[in-house]
JSON list of C-alpha atoms in Angstrom, two decimals:
[
{"chain": "A", "resi": 622, "resn": "MET", "atom": "CA", "xyz": [5.17, 13.24, -22.95]},
{"chain": "A", "resi": 623, "resn": "SER", "atom": "CA", "xyz": [6.17, 9.62, -22.36]},
{"chain": "A", "resi": 624, "resn": "ASP", "atom": "CA", "xyz": [4.99, 6.75, -24.46]},
{"chain": "A", "resi": 625, "resn": "ARG", "atom": "CA", "xyz": [2.54, 5.61, -22.10]},
{"chain": "A", "resi": 626, "resn": "ASP", "atom": "CA", "xyz": [1.11, 8.84, -22.07]},
{"chain": "A", "resi": 627, "resn": "SER", "atom": "CA", "xyz": [0.25, 8.86, -25.64]},
{"chain": "A", "resi": 628, "resn": "GLU", "atom": "CA", "xyz": [-1.00, 5.30, -25.91]},
{"chain": "A", "resi": 629, "resn": "ILE", "atom": "CA", "xyz": [-4.49, 4.53, -26.62]},
{"chain": "A", "resi": 630, "resn": "GLY", "atom": "CA", "xyz": [-6.19, 1.44, -28.01]},
{"chain": "A", "resi": 631, "resn": "GLY", "atom": "CA", "xyz": [-5.79, -1.97, -27.62]},
{"chain": "A", "resi": 632, "resn": "VAL", "atom": "CA", "xyz": [-2.73, -4.45, -27.21]},
{"chain": "A", "resi": 633, "resn": "ALA", "atom": "CA", "xyz": [-1.43, -6.98, -29.97]},
{"chain": "A", "resi": 634, "resn": "VAL", "atom": "CA", "xyz": [0.01, -10.47, -28.57]},
{"chain": "A", "resi": 635, "resn": "VAL", "atom": "CA", "xyz": [2.15, -12.46, -30.74]},
{"chain": "A", "resi": 636, "resn": "GLY", "atom": "CA", "xyz": [2.23, -16.13, -30.18]},
{"chain": "A", "resi": 637, "resn": "LEU", "atom": "CA", "xyz": [-0.73, -17.96, -28.71]},
{"chain": "A", "resi": 638, "resn": "GLY", "atom": "CA", "xyz": [1.06, -20.62, -26.39]},
{"chain": "A", "resi": 639, "resn": "ARG", "atom": "CA", "xyz": [0.42, -21.02, -22.74]},
{"chain": "A", "resi": 640, "resn": "PHE", "atom": "CA", "xyz": [1.69, -17.51, -21.70]},
{"chain": "A", "resi": 641, "resn": "GLY", "atom": "CA", "xyz": [0.38, -15.71, -24.68]},
{"chain": "A", "resi": 642, "resn": "GLY", "atom": "CA", "xyz": [-2.85, -17.20, -24.36]},
{"chain": "A", "resi": 643, "resn": "GLN", "atom": "CA", "xyz": [-3.21, -16.61, -20.82]},
{"chain": "A", "resi": 644, "resn": "LEU", "atom": "CA", "xyz": [-2.05, -12.78, -21.16]},
{"chain": "A", "resi": 645, "resn": "ALA", "atom": "CA", "xyz": [-4.49, -12.17, -24.04]},
{"chain": "A", "resi": 646, "resn": "GLY", "atom": "CA", "xyz": [-7.47, -13.48, -21.86]},
{"chain": "A", "resi": 647, "resn": "SER", "atom": "CA", "xyz": [-6.25, -11.26, -18.81]},
{"chain": "A", "resi": 648, "resn": "LEU", "atom": "CA", "xyz": [-6.19, -8.23, -21.08]},
{"chain": "A", "resi": 649, "resn": "ILE", "atom": "CA", "xyz": [-9.59, -9.14, -22.69]},
{"chain": "A", "resi": 650, "resn": "ARG", "atom": "CA", "xyz": [-11.03, -9.35, -19.21]},
{"chain": "A", "resi": 651, "resn": "LEU", "atom": "CA", "xyz": [-9.35, -6.15, -18.08]},
{"chain": "A", "resi": 652, "resn": "GLY", "atom": "CA", "xyz": [-11.49, -4.34, -21.06]},
{"chain": "A", "resi": 653, "resn": "HIS", "atom": "CA", "xyz": [-8.87, -3.96, -23.60]},
{"chain": "A", "resi": 654, "resn": "GLU", "atom": "CA", "xyz": [-9.08, -4.66, -27.40]},
{"chain": "A", "resi": 655, "resn": "VAL", "atom": "CA", "xyz": [-6.72, -7.48, -28.32]},
{"chain": "A", "resi": 656, "resn": "LEU", "atom": "CA", "xyz": [-5.49, -8.48, -31.46]},
{"chain": "A", "resi": 657, "resn": "ALA", "atom": "CA", "xyz": [-3.92, -11.97, -31.34]},
{"chain": "A", "resi": 658, "resn": "ILE", "atom": "CA", "xyz": [-1.50, -13.30, -33.96]},
{"chain": "A", "resi": 659, "resn": "ASP", "atom": "CA", "xyz": [0.08, -16.77, -34.42]},
{"chain": "A", "resi": 660, "resn": "ARG", "atom": "CA", "xyz": [1.44, -18.73, -37.51]},
{"chain": "A", "resi": 661, "resn": "ASN", "atom": "CA", "xyz": [0.16, -21.98, -36.30]},
{"chain": "A", "resi": 662, "resn": "PRO", "atom": "CA", "xyz": [-3.54, -22.54, -37.71]},
{"chain": "A", "resi": 663, "resn": "ASP", "atom": "CA", "xyz": [-4.42, -24.96, -34.69]},
{"chain": "A", "resi": 664, "resn": "LEU", "atom": "CA", "xyz": [-3.67, -22.42, -32.29]},
{"chain": "A", "resi": 665, "resn": "VAL", "atom": "CA", "xyz": [-5.57, -19.89, -34.49]},
{"chain": "A", "resi": 666, "resn": "GLN", "atom": "CA", "xyz": [-8.34, -22.16, -34.59]},
{"chain": "A", "resi": 667, "resn": "ARG", "atom": "CA", "xyz": [-8.27, -23.06, -30.83]},
{"chain": "A", "resi": 668, "resn": "TRP", "atom": "CA", "xyz": [-8.38, -19.58, -29.74]},
{"chain": "A", "resi": 669, "resn": "SER", "atom": "CA", "xyz": [-10.95, -18.13, -32.24]},
{"chain": "A", "resi": 670, "resn": "ASP", "atom": "CA", "xyz": [-14.30, -18.34, -30.08]},
{"chain": "A", "resi": 671, "resn": "GLN", "atom": "CA", "xyz": [-12.33, -16.91, -26.87]},
{"chain": "A", "resi": 672, "resn": "LEU", "atom": "CA", "xyz": [-10.41, -13.82, -28.14]},
{"chain": "A", "resi": 673, "resn": "ASP", "atom": "CA", "xyz": [-11.73, -10.91, -30.13]},
{"chain": "A", "resi": 674, "resn": "ARG", "atom": "CA", "xyz": [-9.46, -11.01, -33.28]},
{"chain": "A", "resi": 675, "resn": "VAL", "atom": "CA", "xyz": [-7.16, -14.04, -33.84]},
{"chain": "A", "resi": 676, "resn": "VAL", "atom": "CA", "xyz": [-5.28, -13.99, -37.21]},
{"chain": "A", "resi": 677, "resn": "GLN", "atom": "CA", "xyz": [-2.96, -16.44, -38.83]},
{"chain": "A", "resi": 678, "resn": "ALA", "atom": "CA", "xyz": [0.21, -14.70, -39.91]},
{"chain": "A", "resi": 679, "resn": "ASP", "atom": "CA", "xyz": [4.27, -14.77, -40.01]},
{"chain": "A", "resi": 680, "resn": "ALA", "atom": "CA", "xyz": [4.98, -12.13, -37.51]},
{"chain": "A", "resi": 681, "resn": "THR", "atom": "CA", "xyz": [8.69, -12.15, -38.63]},
{"chain": "A", "resi": 682, "resn": "ASP", "atom": "CA", "xyz": [7.71, -10.69, -41.74]},
{"chain": "A", "resi": 683, "resn": "GLU", "atom": "CA", "xyz": [6.89, -6.77, -41.74]},
{"chain": "A", "resi": 684, "resn": "ASP", "atom": "CA", "xyz": [4.62, -6.85, -44.70]},
{"chain": "A", "resi": 685, "resn": "ALA", "atom": "CA", "xyz": [2.33, -9.55, -43.24]},
{"chain": "A", "resi": 686, "resn": "LEU", "atom": "CA", "xyz": [2.51, -7.50, -39.73]},
{"chain": "A", "resi": 687, "resn": "ARG", "atom": "CA", "xyz": [1.24, -4.19, -41.87]},
{"chain": "A", "resi": 688, "resn": "GLN", "atom": "CA", "xyz": [-1.46, -6.54, -43.56]},
{"chain": "A", "resi": 689, "resn": "VAL", "atom": "CA", "xyz": [-3.00, -7.41, -40.10]},
{"chain": "A", "resi": 690, "resn": "GLY", "atom": "CA", "xyz": [-2.80, -3.51, -38.96]},
{"chain": "A", "resi": 691, "resn": "ILE", "atom": "CA", "xyz": [-0.18, -4.00, -36.34]},
{"chain": "A", "resi": 692, "resn": "THR", "atom": "CA", "xyz": [0.83, -0.24, -36.81]},
{"chain": "A", "resi": 693, "resn": "ASP", "atom": "CA", "xyz": [-2.53, 0.61, -35.40]},
{"chain": "A", "resi": 694, "resn": "PHE", "atom": "CA", "xyz": [-1.49, -0.68, -32.01]},
{"chain": "A", "resi": 695, "resn": "HIS", "atom": "CA", "xyz": [0.98, 1.16, -29.71]},
{"chain": "A", "resi": 696, "resn": "ARG", "atom": "CA", "xyz": [1.76, -1.96, -27.40]},
{"chain": "A", "resi": 697, "resn": "VAL", "atom": "CA", "xyz": [2.61, -5.30, -28.78]},
{"chain": "A", "resi": 698, "resn": "VAL", "atom": "CA", "xyz": [3.57, -8.29, -26.92]},
{"chain": "A", "resi": 699, "resn": "VAL", "atom": "CA", "xyz": [5.86, -10.77, -28.30]},
{"chain": "A", "resi": 700, "resn": "ALA", "atom": "CA", "xyz": [4.98, -14.05, -26.00]},
{"chain": "A", "resi": 701, "resn": "ILE", "atom": "CA", "xyz": [6.90, -16.37, -28.42]},
{"chain": "A", "resi": 702, "resn": "GLY", "atom": "CA", "xyz": [8.78, -18.82, -26.49]},
{"chain": "A", "resi": 703, "resn": "ALA", "atom": "CA", "xyz": [9.42, -22.03, -28.55]},
{"chain": "A", "resi": 704, "resn": "SER", "atom": "CA", "xyz": [11.83, -20.42, -31.11]},
{"chain": "A", "resi": 705, "resn": "LEU", "atom": "CA", "xyz": [14.56, -17.93, -30.12]},
{"chain": "A", "resi": 706, "resn": "GLU", "atom": "CA", "xyz": [15.14, -16.75, -33.85]},
{"chain": "A", "resi": 707, "resn": "ALA", "atom": "CA", "xyz": [11.16, -15.89, -34.45]},
{"chain": "A", "resi": 708, "resn": "SER", "atom": "CA", "xyz": [11.20, -14.07, -31.19]},
{"chain": "A", "resi": 709, "resn": "VAL", "atom": "CA", "xyz": [14.07, -11.95, -32.24]},
{"chain": "A", "resi": 710, "resn": "LEU", "atom": "CA", "xyz": [12.97, -11.63, -35.84]},
{"chain": "A", "resi": 711, "resn": "THR", "atom": "CA", "xyz": [9.54, -10.44, -34.54]},
{"chain": "A", "resi": 712, "resn": "VAL", "atom": "CA", "xyz": [10.57, -8.05, -32.25]},
{"chain": "A", "resi": 713, "resn": "LEU", "atom": "CA", "xyz": [13.01, -6.65, -34.92]},
{"chain": "A", "resi": 714, "resn": "ALA", "atom": "CA", "xyz": [10.24, -6.37, -37.41]},
{"chain": "A", "resi": 715, "resn": "LEU", "atom": "CA", "xyz": [8.13, -4.47, -34.90]},
{"chain": "A", "resi": 716, "resn": "VAL", "atom": "CA", "xyz": [11.02, -1.95, -33.93]},
{"chain": "A", "resi": 717, "resn": "GLU", "atom": "CA", "xyz": [11.44, -1.29, -37.87]},
{"chain": "A", "resi": 718, "resn": "LEU", "atom": "CA", "xyz": [7.59, -0.56, -37.99]},
{"chain": "A", "resi": 719, "resn": "GLY", "atom": "CA", "xyz": [7.65, 1.94, -35.38]},
{"chain": "A", "resi": 720, "resn": "VAL", "atom": "CA", "xyz": [5.82, 0.36, -32.44]},
{"chain": "A", "resi": 721, "resn": "SER", "atom": "CA", "xyz": [6.14, 2.70, -29.47]},
{"chain": "A", "resi": 722, "resn": "GLN", "atom": "CA", "xyz": [6.07, -0.15, -26.94]},
{"chain": "A", "resi": 723, "resn": "VAL", "atom": "CA", "xyz": [7.38, -3.54, -27.70]},
{"chain": "A", "resi": 724, "resn": "TRP", "atom": "CA", "xyz": [7.38, -6.19, -24.68]},
{"chain": "A", "resi": 725, "resn": "ALA", "atom": "CA", "xyz": [9.01, -9.61, -25.33]},
{"chain": "A", "resi": 726, "resn": "ARG", "atom": "CA", "xyz": [9.20, -12.76, -23.70]},
{"chain": "A", "resi": 727, "resn": "ALA", "atom": "CA", "xyz": [12.66, -14.11, -22.69]},
{"chain": "A", "resi": 728, "resn": "THR", "atom": "CA", "xyz": [13.41, -17.82, -21.82]},
{"chain": "A", "resi": 729, "resn": "SER", "atom": "CA", "xyz": [16.91, -16.99, -20.62]},
{"chain": "A", "resi": 730, "resn": "GLY", "atom": "CA", "xyz": [19.29, -14.31, -19.59]},
{"chain": "A", "resi": 731, "resn": "LYS", "atom": "CA", "xyz": [21.12, -14.50, -23.00]},
{"chain": "A", "resi": 732, "resn": "HIS", "atom": "CA", "xyz": [17.72, -14.49, -24.96]},
{"chain": "A", "resi": 733, "resn": "ALA", "atom": "CA", "xyz": [16.84, -11.11, -22.93]},
{"chain": "A", "resi": 734, "resn": "LYS", "atom": "CA", "xyz": [20.12, -9.40, -23.71]},
{"chain": "A", "resi": 735, "resn": "ILE", "atom": "CA", "xyz": [19.59, -10.11, -27.56]},
{"chain": "A", "resi": 736, "resn": "LEU", "atom": "CA", "xyz": [15.85, -8.81, -27.39]},
{"chain": "A", "resi": 737, "resn": "ASN", "atom": "CA", "xyz": [17.23, -5.46, -25.74]},
{"chain": "A", "resi": 738, "resn": "SER", "atom": "CA", "xyz": [19.94, -5.20, -28.07]},
{"chain": "A", "resi": 739, "resn": "VAL", "atom": "CA", "xyz": [17.49, -5.33, -31.22]},
{"chain": "A", "resi": 740, "resn": "GLY", "atom": "CA", "xyz": [15.20, -2.65, -29.37]},
{"chain": "A", "resi": 741, "resn": "ALA", "atom": "CA", "xyz": [12.64, -4.50, -27.00]},
{"chain": "A", "resi": 742, "resn": "HIS", "atom": "CA", "xyz": [11.35, -1.77, -24.63]},
{"chain": "A", "resi": 743, "resn": "HIS", "atom": "CA", "xyz": [10.43, -4.12, -21.94]},
{"chain": "A", "resi": 744, "resn": "VAL", "atom": "CA", "xyz": [11.52, -8.06, -21.46]},
{"chain": "A", "resi": 745, "resn": "ILE", "atom": "CA", "xyz": [9.71, -10.31, -19.37]},
{"chain": "A", "resi": 746, "resn": "PHE", "atom": "CA", "xyz": [10.08, -13.87, -18.04]},
{"chain": "A", "resi": 747, "resn": "PRO", "atom": "CA", "xyz": [7.01, -15.89, -17.79]},
{"chain": "A", "resi": 748, "resn": "GLU", "atom": "CA", "xyz": [8.58, -18.13, -15.20]},
{"chain": "A", "resi": 749, "resn": "ALA", "atom": "CA", "xyz": [8.45, -15.54, -12.91]},
{"chain": "A", "resi": 750, "resn": "GLU", "atom": "CA", "xyz": [5.50, -13.22, -14.21]},
{"chain": "A", "resi": 751, "resn": "THR", "atom": "CA", "xyz": [1.98, -14.53, -14.67]},
{"chain": "A", "resi": 752, "resn": "GLY", "atom": "CA", "xyz": [-0.10, -13.41, -17.79]},
{"chain": "A", "resi": 753, "resn": "GLU", "atom": "CA", "xyz": [-2.50, -11.52, -15.40]},
{"chain": "A", "resi": 754, "resn": "ARG", "atom": "CA", "xyz": [0.41, -9.67, -13.59]},
{"chain": "A", "resi": 755, "resn": "VAL", "atom": "CA", "xyz": [1.90, -8.52, -17.07]},
{"chain": "A", "resi": 756, "resn": "ALA", "atom": "CA", "xyz": [-1.38, -7.57, -18.54]},
{"chain": "A", "resi": 757, "resn": "HIS", "atom": "CA", "xyz": [-1.80, -4.99, -15.54]},
{"chain": "A", "resi": 758, "resn": "LEU", "atom": "CA", "xyz": [1.84, -3.54, -16.12]},
{"chain": "A", "resi": 759, "resn": "ILE", "atom": "CA", "xyz": [1.18, -3.33, -19.66]},
{"chain": "A", "resi": 760, "resn": "VAL", "atom": "CA", "xyz": [-2.07, -1.38, -19.73]},
{"chain": "A", "resi": 761, "resn": "THR", "atom": "CA", "xyz": [-1.28, 0.99, -16.86]},
{"chain": "A", "resi": 762, "resn": "ARG", "atom": "CA", "xyz": [1.62, 3.36, -15.56]},
{"chain": "A", "resi": 763, "resn": "MET", "atom": "CA", "xyz": [2.40, 1.28, -12.73]},
{"chain": "A", "resi": 764, "resn": "LEU", "atom": "CA", "xyz": [6.23, 0.58, -12.65]},
{"chain": "A", "resi": 765, "resn": "ASP", "atom": "CA", "xyz": [5.73, -2.48, -10.43]},
{"chain": "A", "resi": 766, "resn": "PHE", "atom": "CA", "xyz": [3.21, -3.99, -7.88]},
{"chain": "A", "resi": 767, "resn": "ILE", "atom": "CA", "xyz": [2.74, -6.71, -5.20]},
{"chain": "A", "resi": 768, "resn": "GLU", "atom": "CA", "xyz": [-0.90, -7.76, -4.44]},
{"chain": "A", "resi": 769, "resn": "PHE", "atom": "CA", "xyz": [-1.44, -9.20, -0.98]},
{"chain": "A", "resi": 770, "resn": "GLY", "atom": "CA", "xyz": [-4.91, -10.69, -1.72]},
{"chain": "A", "resi": 771, "resn": "HIS", "atom": "CA", "xyz": [-7.88, -9.10, -3.41]},
{"chain": "A", "resi": 772, "resn": "ASP", "atom": "CA", "xyz": [-8.04, -5.90, -1.42]},
{"chain": "A", "resi": 773, "resn": "PHE", "atom": "CA", "xyz": [-4.52, -4.52, -0.71]},
{"chain": "A", "resi": 774, "resn": "ALA", "atom": "CA", "xyz": [-1.39, -4.02, -3.08]},
{"chain": "A", "resi": 775, "resn": "ILE", "atom": "CA", "xyz": [1.71, -1.64, -3.00]},
{"chain": "A", "resi": 776, "resn": "ALA", "atom": "CA", "xyz": [2.99, -0.35, -6.08]},
{"chain": "A", "resi": 777, "resn": "LYS", "atom": "CA", "xyz": [5.58, 1.87, -7.60]},
{"chain": "A", "resi": 778, "resn": "VAL", "atom": "CA", "xyz": [4.40, 4.88, -9.68]},
{"chain": "A", "resi": 779, "resn": "ARG", "atom": "CA", "xyz": [5.98, 7.93, -11.27]},
{"chain": "A", "resi": 780, "resn": "VAL", "atom": "CA", "xyz": [4.21, 11.27, -9.55]},
{"chain": "A", "resi": 781, "resn": "PRO", "atom": "CA", "xyz": [1.31, 12.11, -11.56]},
{"chain": "A", "resi": 782, "resn": "GLN", "atom": "CA", "xyz": [1.40, 15.73, -13.32]},
{"chain": "A", "resi": 783, "resn": "ALA", "atom": "CA", "xyz": [-1.37, 17.08, -11.54]},
{"chain": "A", "resi": 784, "resn": "LEU", "atom": "CA", "xyz": [0.30, 16.63, -8.15]},
{"chain": "A", "resi": 785, "resn": "ALA", "atom": "CA", "xyz": [4.07, 17.52, -9.13]},
{"chain": "A", "resi": 786, "resn": "GLY", "atom": "CA", "xyz": [5.63, 20.19, -7.03]},
{"chain": "A", "resi": 787, "resn": "LYS", "atom": "CA", "xyz": [3.04, 20.09, -4.21]},
{"chain": "A", "resi": 788, "resn": "PRO", "atom": "CA", "xyz": [3.83, 18.96, -0.64]},
{"chain": "A", "resi": 789, "resn": "LEU", "atom": "CA", "xyz": [2.30, 15.77, 0.63]},
{"chain": "A", "resi": 790, "resn": "SER", "atom": "CA", "xyz": [0.34, 17.81, 3.28]},
{"chain": "A", "resi": 791, "resn": "GLN", "atom": "CA", "xyz": [-1.78, 19.44, 0.30]},
{"chain": "A", "resi": 792, "resn": "VAL", "atom": "CA", "xyz": [-2.65, 16.30, -1.26]},
{"chain": "A", "resi": 793, "resn": "ARG", "atom": "CA", "xyz": [-3.19, 13.86, 1.69]},
{"chain": "A", "resi": 794, "resn": "PRO", "atom": "CA", "xyz": [-5.54, 12.12, 2.18]},
{"chain": "A", "resi": 795, "resn": "ILE", "atom": "CA", "xyz": [-5.63, 11.83, -1.68]},
{"chain": "A", "resi": 796, "resn": "GLU", "atom": "CA", "xyz": [-9.38, 12.54, -2.01]},
{"chain": "A", "resi": 797, "resn": "HIS", "atom": "CA", "xyz": [-11.01, 10.39, -4.41]},
{"chain": "A", "resi": 798, "resn": "HIS", "atom": "CA", "xyz": [-8.17, 7.92, -5.23]},
{"chain": "A", "resi": 799, "resn": "GLY", "atom": "CA", "xyz": [-8.24, 6.08, -2.00]},
{"chain": "A", "resi": 800, "resn": "VAL", "atom": "CA", "xyz": [-4.44, 5.39, -1.82]},
{"chain": "A", "resi": 801, "resn": "ARG", "atom": "CA", "xyz": [-1.71, 6.32, 0.72]},
{"chain": "A", "resi": 802, "resn": "VAL", "atom": "CA", "xyz": [1.68, 7.51, -0.19]},
{"chain": "A", "resi": 803, "resn": "LEU", "atom": "CA", "xyz": [4.09, 5.62, 1.98]},
{"chain": "A", "resi": 804, "resn": "GLY", "atom": "CA", "xyz": [7.48, 7.03, 0.60]},
{"chain": "A", "resi": 805, "resn": "ALA", "atom": "CA", "xyz": [9.32, 8.60, -2.34]},
{"chain": "A", "resi": 806, "resn": "LYS", "atom": "CA", "xyz": [12.72, 7.98, -4.21]},
{"chain": "A", "resi": 807, "resn": "HIS", "atom": "CA", "xyz": [14.17, 11.10, -5.48]},
{"chain": "A", "resi": 808, "resn": "PRO", "atom": "CA", "xyz": [16.66, 10.77, -8.18]},
{"chain": "A", "resi": 809, "resn": "GLY", "atom": "CA", "xyz": [20.27, 10.77, -6.67]},
{"chain": "A", "resi": 810, "resn": "LYS", "atom": "CA", "xyz": [18.90, 10.24, -3.26]},
{"chain": "A", "resi": 811, "resn": "PRO", "atom": "CA", "xyz": [18.04, 7.35, -0.57]},
{"chain": "A", "resi": 812, "resn": "PHE", "atom": "CA", "xyz": [14.39, 6.16, -0.30]},
{"chain": "A", "resi": 813, "resn": "GLU", "atom": "CA", "xyz": [12.54, 8.27, 2.31]},
{"chain": "A", "resi": 814, "resn": "TYR", "atom": "CA", "xyz": [9.10, 7.71, 4.29]},
{"chain": "A", "resi": 815, "resn": "ALA", "atom": "CA", "xyz": [6.59, 9.87, 3.54]},
{"chain": "A", "resi": 816, "resn": "SER", "atom": "CA", "xyz": [5.78, 13.08, 5.71]},
{"chain": "A", "resi": 817, "resn": "ASP", "atom": "CA", "xyz": [3.77, 16.13, 5.29]},
{"chain": "A", "resi": 818, "resn": "SER", "atom": "CA", "xyz": [6.76, 17.93, 3.96]},
{"chain": "A", "resi": 819, "resn": "THR", "atom": "CA", "xyz": [7.54, 15.46, 1.32]},
{"chain": "A", "resi": 820, "resn": "VAL", "atom": "CA", "xyz": [7.57, 17.28, -2.05]},
{"chain": "A", "resi": 821, "resn": "LEU", "atom": "CA", "xyz": [6.12, 15.21, -4.86]},
{"chain": "A", "resi": 822, "resn": "ARG", "atom": "CA", "xyz": [8.65, 16.20, -7.74]},
{"chain": "A", "resi": 823, "resn": "PRO", "atom": "CA", "xyz": [7.72, 15.06, -11.22]},
{"chain": "A", "resi": 824, "resn": "GLU", "atom": "CA", "xyz": [11.04, 12.92, -11.72]},
{"chain": "A", "resi": 825, "resn": "SER", "atom": "CA", "xyz": [10.34, 10.95, -8.51]},
{"chain": "A", "resi": 826, "resn": "VAL", "atom": "CA", "xyz": [9.15, 7.55, -7.98]},
{"chain": "A", "resi": 827, "resn": "LEU", "atom": "CA", "xyz": [6.62, 6.86, -5.25]},
{"chain": "A", "resi": 828, "resn": "VAL", "atom": "CA", "xyz": [5.42, 3.99, -3.27]},
{"chain": "A", "resi": 829, "resn": "VAL", "atom": "CA", "xyz": [1.91, 3.75, -2.58]},
{"chain": "A", "resi": 830, "resn": "GLU", "atom": "CA", "xyz": [-0.66, 1.38, -1.23]},
{"chain": "A", "resi": 831, "resn": "GLY", "atom": "CA", "xyz": [-4.31, 0.71, -1.80]},
{"chain": "A", "resi": 832, "resn": "ASN", "atom": "CA", "xyz": [-6.30, -2.23, -3.60]},
{"chain": "A", "resi": 833, "resn": "LEU", "atom": "CA", "xyz": [-5.14, -2.84, -7.28]},
{"chain": "A", "resi": 834, "resn": "ASP", "atom": "CA", "xyz": [-8.12, -0.60, -8.92]},
{"chain": "A", "resi": 835, "resn": "GLN", "atom": "CA", "xyz": [-7.08, 2.35, -6.73]},
{"chain": "A", "resi": 836, "resn": "LEU", "atom": "CA", "xyz": [-3.40, 2.05, -7.64]},
{"chain": "A", "resi": 837, "resn": "GLN", "atom": "CA", "xyz": [-4.24, 1.72, -11.34]},
{"chain": "A", "resi": 838, "resn": "ARG", "atom": "CA", "xyz": [-6.53, 4.95, -11.21]},
{"chain": "A", "resi": 839, "resn": "PHE", "atom": "CA", "xyz": [-3.87, 6.84, -9.19]},
{"chain": "A", "resi": 840, "resn": "ALA", "atom": "CA", "xyz": [-1.09, 5.66, -11.55]},
{"chain": "A", "resi": 841, "resn": "ASP", "atom": "CA", "xyz": [-2.97, 6.66, -14.78]},
{"chain": "A", "resi": 842, "resn": "LEU", "atom": "CA", "xyz": [-3.92, 10.40, -13.45]},
{"chain": "A", "resi": 843, "resn": "PRO", "atom": "CA", "xyz": [-2.60, 13.00, -16.02]}
]
């Protein structure tokens, strides 16, 4: 079972600057519980009326993280951008505490390499990713997506277990999910456009189209 398969509950966001605040707000609008953490009392006060739970704590301190209940969260986003040292030490503390999915903001390629080296599972660049987009990626199993307006998007998703081993002819149209499979990338083979004979292998990645809600539901199939 993958980490995402086993994840339940909310998301913790460390750092309430512009990106962290936008991300936390987007997660709440998507219906997820959010624990927001920042060491700056002014930022904590500013966001206390807008977010569910906002606490002041030093996220580089493992004991402080335990006290605020960080180990209850499977997904934590380190949105700290002003201090490379605080960002790296926070990621290290979260990894040491056994958090299964640590997403970390990077401000440069060098920063990203350091974050990866200390155990961050996903590194994001806010200059290229909005908080709303990152929120969707964090709380679903979509690997990536491009949205074209409000009613159409294309996403990369892994083959849902329920459909694994079946030819596309047996699942097309994919009844209540409302999505269309455009193609598949099988390990070690080039991308192929979908046909009725395309077999949905469990280790493959599909390219699918639909609206964003449909794609999220399809990606989250067991």
